[in-house]
Amino acid sequence: MYGGAFGVSAGLYDQFGAERVRDTPISEAAIAGACLGAALTGMRPIGEIQFMDFVTLSMEQLVLQASKVRFMFGGKASAPFVLRMPGGSGTGAAAQHSQSLENWFVHVPGLKVVMPSSAYDAKGLLLASIDDDNPVIFVEHKLLYKTKGHVPAEMYRIPLSQSHIVRQGRDVTVVATSIMVQRALAAADELAPEGIEIEIVDPRTLSPLDEEPIVESVIKTGRVLVVHEAVITGGFGGEIVSRIASSAAFDYLDAPVRRLAGRHMPIPYNRTLEYHTVPQVENIVEEARRLAQGVY
Amino acid sequence: MAKEVIMPKFSMTQEVGKIAHWLRAAGDVVEKGEPIAEVETDKVNMEIEAPADGILGGIRYQAGDEVPVTVVIAYILAEGEDAPAGQASAGATPAEPAPEPQRTAAVSATPVAQRMAAETGIDLAQVAGSGPGGRITRGDVERHLAAASPPSGNGKVRATPAARRIAREHNIALVTVAGSGPNGRIQAADVQTAATQDAVPTSPAMAAPSGTPTIFPLEGMRRTIADRMQASYQQAPHILFSADIDMTRARELRQTINARLPEGEPPVSMTAILVRMCAWTLRQHPIVNSHFRDGQIWLMPTVNVGVAVALDDGLIVPVIHHADQKGLRVIGAEVHELAARARAGRLRPQDMMDGTFTVSNLGMYGIDHFTAIINPPEVAILSVGRIAKRFMPDDNDQPVALPLMTVTLAVDHRVIDGAVAAQFVATLKAVLEEPVSLLM
Amino acid sequence: MLVTHSLPSDRVEELLSSIGADQACQMLERMQVIRYFEEKAEELYALGKIHGTMHLSIGQEATAVGASSAVRSGYDYLLNHHRGHGHCLAWGSDVNRTMAEFMGKEAGYCRGRGGSMHIADVERNNLGANGIVAGGVPIAPGVGLSIKLRGTDQVCLVIFGDGASNEGAFHEALNLASIWNLPVIFLCENNQYGMSMSIQRAANIERISLRAVAYGVPGETVDGNDLLAVYDAVGRAAAHARAGSGPTLIESVTYRWRGHSKSDRQAYRTRDEVKEWQAKDPIPRFARCLIEAGMLSEAEFEAVQQRAAQQIEAAVAFSDASPEPDVSTILEGVYA
């Protein structure tokens, strides 16, 4: 009726009809289950969860079923589907409609987790996710819906599990996901006049992770800041930091590895409080500057 | 045919079941599926059902018995049939058990002590416990750590991984580099600067020790020595007894023998004489000629004296068997041959087996006295220093120069008490000072 | 206790003549194979040869065989539950490979990765047994949607227990299948106990099939120990689905003779109750029915039992001879 809670699928119903584009009842377990059942029997369904928070009601089907059917059945079953869901704060939607829960899925073998950071990436990654023979959790940040960027008309694909150097720099590596890539780019612009050049790496696919470009970047800069919106404790940043510490980049680290992430708290409703709950451009500027200046 | 009743496996982790009680007695007629016994498992009480119709018989375990799973506990018999005798048939052979994960030996320690040990990486087996029943407490761990850690100012350098890498690559000691980072931490740039300056020669006095230590893993003989000596030193309470021995007569004896050897026969060494004298002394004090094994004292029937031989990369102890029954010439030849074989790495296993006592002589290195560690399962070792002339007062308190040799006997106090050890040393001293005792 | 009525004798005759003697005897043999398979499973477990637990469906064979025989197994789809050895065998899957999977061997249907609770025969559209109560139920509407979009006349048979009917996922799935009019047969195998809780205590309605009313689909309760009754109800539901009329909820009332799993002391029920149900053993019951109809002799019944026992012995030998999975292949199948 509305093309999803944020109008992402607007127009699809008119274009493809009621058989292929279906309104569902608010039944998250059944939505995920239906995706899985159709995928098991030859379809490539794309499901949408209104808000990422509600994926908690689909967890059983994703974590216990979809992620495991291929392995559990000796490699003989395939579940190629994409489950899209808007995550993130910044819209005043408060504690139950603003979370970033991607790392829960990163922890589950058999699922792929994709987080685009721009309109261009969103299209290329979504098409690659649809082509992929695994269940893909596709997390879209709500604030990115408002961003603009050049998107070619043709059907290009961005391969999954390829980290992307978004911006080159020599002083500090910033590994960022989703909206934080945009904020890191803004921070880079602010720091450039000071002579501080940050290099931004966007994993794009959180799982399975393409680690090599991150390691290479850290070898180059010796200083690294990991930024995501999700709560810091148990967040994806911990995984990135751990990979760096165990890699060839360890011997090139010239400062403690820093993380910037959501505070360990629910997202508040109040605009000011909400703003201060997750990393903003000025926080990235400050952290990257301190790293570059050797304060840490 | 008799149908076996086995102790069933009720749960994934179950290894044994305890028979709580038999619900039916031998001779009872039972139906298939009828409960015949109740079993306590690690989870709950379960019932064992009759696997067939018939008569319960051949009950092998009673209430209270713990029985491994799959073991036959009884039989269901046909009318007039007897239970098979002996062990369970092949039908009840359990599947090959999966290898159990390695478990460390249980050490009694408080949770705090366990956590501290885990955090500091110390082995609790090395810590003496002062709590009830030898339980290791926090204080015990703290004392152990205090004893183990080097004094403060331990030479640790604050440096980033990158700085350390560059220092390695340029052979620069980090202690010589000034750090510009927070709290003086050495940054990559600091080492780079030092590397550039290093091209300028510095005075030898200022040159810091360069290079990194060469590290060898403990392998082969080194590992064996490490393990055995550590175990001996930790497990056997060593007590030590030293005496100076006047070697005048022993030297004369050696000279006399060597003068009479046929041409080309290697001379008898002082070590060979010591072996012979020790063997004789051991016969006088048989407790010293024992082994300590599995908490028991094994008085050994033969006297086999080992001789410690230094190698380039270790130490080995060939054994002169029946040393109390061999003449000095034979012992001399054996000591000579075994030492040569040892240095050539061609000792045979039997050359090193069944020692009951060890002599370690470092006199040839100019050592006056030292203490060797007992070579388990032996309970004593004699450390022998050089023979050197020293002035001693004679009966009239006038100085006389005597060829003295200091020996130190180490004994395992679990087996040998001080007085016994002292008597052994006294006997050895007597026979070396008056070798004629050997003939008496 | 829920009372279920026997099929009228003319309906029995009608069904038997449409099934035919050969097919009927095969159905009887399949039930016997399931019974022996599970008794052997129990024996192997007690001998310590099985790594893991198991859930036995002894006493429920008529539901498995009746339902599978009423659809086109291998063409239609099956989703079933943790007490699933019987469903897999009833679906016509190979006894050897089923046993090999149970024993964790490479020759098993899932190469030893799934085990007792997750046996699937994907090539024959058995989409797998499920270790989660109601875990397979929400998958069924997806299968139904796929059938509908592909325009075939397949159906999806999803079997779950009485316990699953109290999971939210069951209600979401039944509703979705109903509003989208999907070809799904929801078969609730009511064996009276969800783990240790009896269905009388777990739900305040007399029949689970009544829940169909809430979602606007047909609902029916049958005697799950009567193979023909199950066959009849599932067959009608399949025809209904193939005609494009949507899902059906069938409750098949049966009884689990054994405990929930191996470590169940069964303190929640009496031995008399178990005995009462053992007297309603579906296998001799169907055999009697065939003998009365002149389709089977006592001697033939014995031959059926012997053939079934031989198949099980052969399956154990096959599985014993099958290699263990190679550790070097451990990651295979985690991702495509």
mmCIF file of N, CA and C in Angstrom, chain A residues 159-193:
data_model
loop_
_atom_site.group_PDB
_atom_site.id
_atom_site.type_symbol
_atom_site.label_atom_id
_atom_site.label_comp_id
_atom_site.label_asym_id
_atom_site.label_seq_id
_atom_site.Cartn_x
_atom_site.Cartn_y
_atom_site.Cartn_z
ATOM 1 N N PRO A 159 30.178 -7.097 -6.105
ATOM 2 C CA PRO A 159 30.352 -8.422 -5.495
ATOM 3 C C PRO A 159 30.310 -8.345 -3.967
ATOM 4 N N LEU A 160 29.680 -9.342 -3.357
ATOM 5 C CA LEU A 160 29.672 -9.402 -1.898
ATOM 6 C C LEU A 160 31.077 -9.761 -1.411
ATOM 7 N N SER A 161 31.307 -9.478 -0.139
ATOM 8 C CA SER A 161 32.601 -9.778 0.497
ATOM 9 C C SER A 161 33.762 -9.105 -0.223
ATOM 10 N N GLN A 162 33.593 -7.845 -0.568
ATOM 11 C CA GLN A 162 34.693 -7.036 -1.085
ATOM 12 C C GLN A 162 34.677 -5.698 -0.344
ATOM 13 N N SER A 163 35.647 -5.520 0.531
ATOM 14 C CA SER A 163 35.739 -4.236 1.228
ATOM 15 C C SER A 163 36.183 -3.166 0.240
ATOM 16 N N HIS A 164 35.788 -1.949 0.517
ATOM 17 C CA HIS A 164 35.952 -0.872 -0.443
ATOM 18 C C HIS A 164 36.736 0.278 0.193
ATOM 19 N N ILE A 165 37.818 0.720 -0.470
ATOM 20 C CA ILE A 165 38.525 1.911 0.007
ATOM 21 C C ILE A 165 37.749 3.118 -0.534
ATOM 22 N N VAL A 166 37.014 3.763 0.331
ATOM 23 C CA VAL A 166 36.142 4.851 -0.097
ATOM 24 C C VAL A 166 36.943 6.124 -0.346
ATOM 25 N N ARG A 167 37.997 6.282 0.453
ATOM 26 C CA ARG A 167 38.840 7.480 0.304
ATOM 27 C C ARG A 167 40.250 7.119 0.730
ATOM 28 N N GLN A 168 41.227 7.569 -0.001
ATOM 29 C CA GLN A 168 42.618 7.261 0.312
ATOM 30 C C GLN A 168 43.180 8.290 1.279
ATOM 31 N N GLY A 169 44.091 7.844 2.128
ATOM 32 C CA GLY A 169 44.742 8.773 3.052
ATOM 33 C C GLY A 169 45.922 8.094 3.697
ATOM 34 N N ARG A 170 46.839 8.876 4.259
ATOM 35 C CA ARG A 170 48.066 8.243 4.755
ATOM 36 C C ARG A 170 48.147 8.200 6.279
ATOM 37 N N ASP A 171 47.325 8.985 6.977
ATOM 38 C CA ASP A 171 47.560 9.149 8.416
ATOM 39 C C ASP A 171 46.800 8.180 9.316
ATOM 40 N N VAL A 172 45.521 8.052 9.073
ATOM 41 C CA VAL A 172 44.682 7.224 9.950
ATOM 42 C C VAL A 172 43.717 6.427 9.079
ATOM 43 N N THR A 173 43.579 5.137 9.378
ATOM 44 C CA THR A 173 42.564 4.322 8.709
ATOM 45 C C THR A 173 41.276 4.405 9.511
ATOM 46 N N VAL A 174 40.175 4.725 8.845
ATOM 47 C CA VAL A 174 38.871 4.690 9.498
ATOM 48 C C VAL A 174 38.070 3.575 8.833
ATOM 49 N N VAL A 175 37.751 2.547 9.625
ATOM 50 C CA VAL A 175 36.890 1.477 9.117
ATOM 51 C C VAL A 175 35.483 1.819 9.576
ATOM 52 N N ALA A 176 34.573 2.033 8.626
ATOM 53 C CA ALA A 176 33.234 2.486 8.982
ATOM 54 C C ALA A 176 32.202 1.685 8.212
ATOM 55 N N THR A 177 31.007 1.566 8.812
ATOM 56 C CA THR A 177 29.915 0.857 8.143
ATOM 57 C C THR A 177 28.721 1.788 7.993
ATOM 58 N N SER A 178 27.938 1.514 6.942
ATOM 59 C CA SER A 178 26.640 2.163 6.745
ATOM 60 C C SER A 178 26.744 3.687 6.824
ATOM 61 N N ILE A 179 25.880 4.330 7.580
ATOM 62 C CA ILE A 179 25.846 5.792 7.651
ATOM 63 C C ILE A 179 27.181 6.359 8.114
ATOM 64 N N MET A 180 27.940 5.583 8.873
ATOM 65 C CA MET A 180 29.189 6.104 9.412
ATOM 66 C C MET A 180 30.222 6.347 8.313
ATOM 67 N N VAL A 181 30.054 5.689 7.172
ATOM 68 C CA VAL A 181 30.944 5.967 6.045
ATOM 69 C C VAL A 181 30.713 7.416 5.584
ATOM 70 N N GLN A 182 29.439 7.804 5.507
ATOM 71 C CA GLN A 182 29.119 9.180 5.108
ATOM 72 C C GLN A 182 29.678 10.182 6.122
ATOM 73 N N ARG A 183 29.544 9.846 7.405
ATOM 74 C CA ARG A 183 30.055 10.761 8.435
ATOM 75 C C ARG A 183 31.578 10.810 8.412
ATOM 76 N N ALA A 184 32.193 9.703 8.104
ATOM 77 C CA ALA A 184 33.668 9.691 8.023
ATOM 78 C C ALA A 184 34.140 10.543 6.843
ATOM 79 N N LEU A 185 33.379 10.480 5.741
ATOM 80 C CA LEU A 185 33.748 11.312 4.588
ATOM 81 C C LEU A 185 33.669 12.791 4.947
ATOM 82 N N ALA A 186 32.628 13.159 5.693
ATOM 83 C CA ALA A 186 32.503 14.551 6.127
ATOM 84 C C ALA A 186 33.650 14.928 7.056
ATOM 85 N N ALA A 187 34.016 13.986 7.929
ATOM 86 C CA ALA A 187 35.129 14.243 8.855
ATOM 87 C C ALA A 187 36.433 14.412 8.081
ATOM 88 N N ALA A 188 36.617 13.602 7.046
ATOM 89 C CA ALA A 188 37.832 13.694 6.235
ATOM 90 C C ALA A 188 37.945 15.073 5.603
ATOM 91 N N ASP A 189 36.835 15.593 5.153
ATOM 92 C CA ASP A 189 36.843 16.932 4.552
ATOM 93 C C ASP A 189 37.252 17.988 5.571
ATOM 94 N N GLU A 190 36.817 17.797 6.809
ATOM 95 C CA GLU A 190 37.173 18.778 7.842
ATOM 96 C C GLU A 190 38.641 18.687 8.229
ATOM 97 N N LEU A 191 39.182 17.474 8.182
ATOM 98 C CA LEU A 191 40.557 17.269 8.643
ATOM 99 C C LEU A 191 41.593 17.601 7.564
ATOM 100 N N ALA A 192 41.172 17.509 6.318
ATOM 101 C CA ALA A 192 42.136 17.706 5.226
ATOM 102 C C ALA A 192 42.873 19.042 5.328
ATOM 103 N N PRO A 193 42.172 20.153 5.621
ATOM 104 C CA PRO A 193 42.885 21.447 5.718
ATOM 105 C C PRO A 193 43.931 21.465 6.830
#
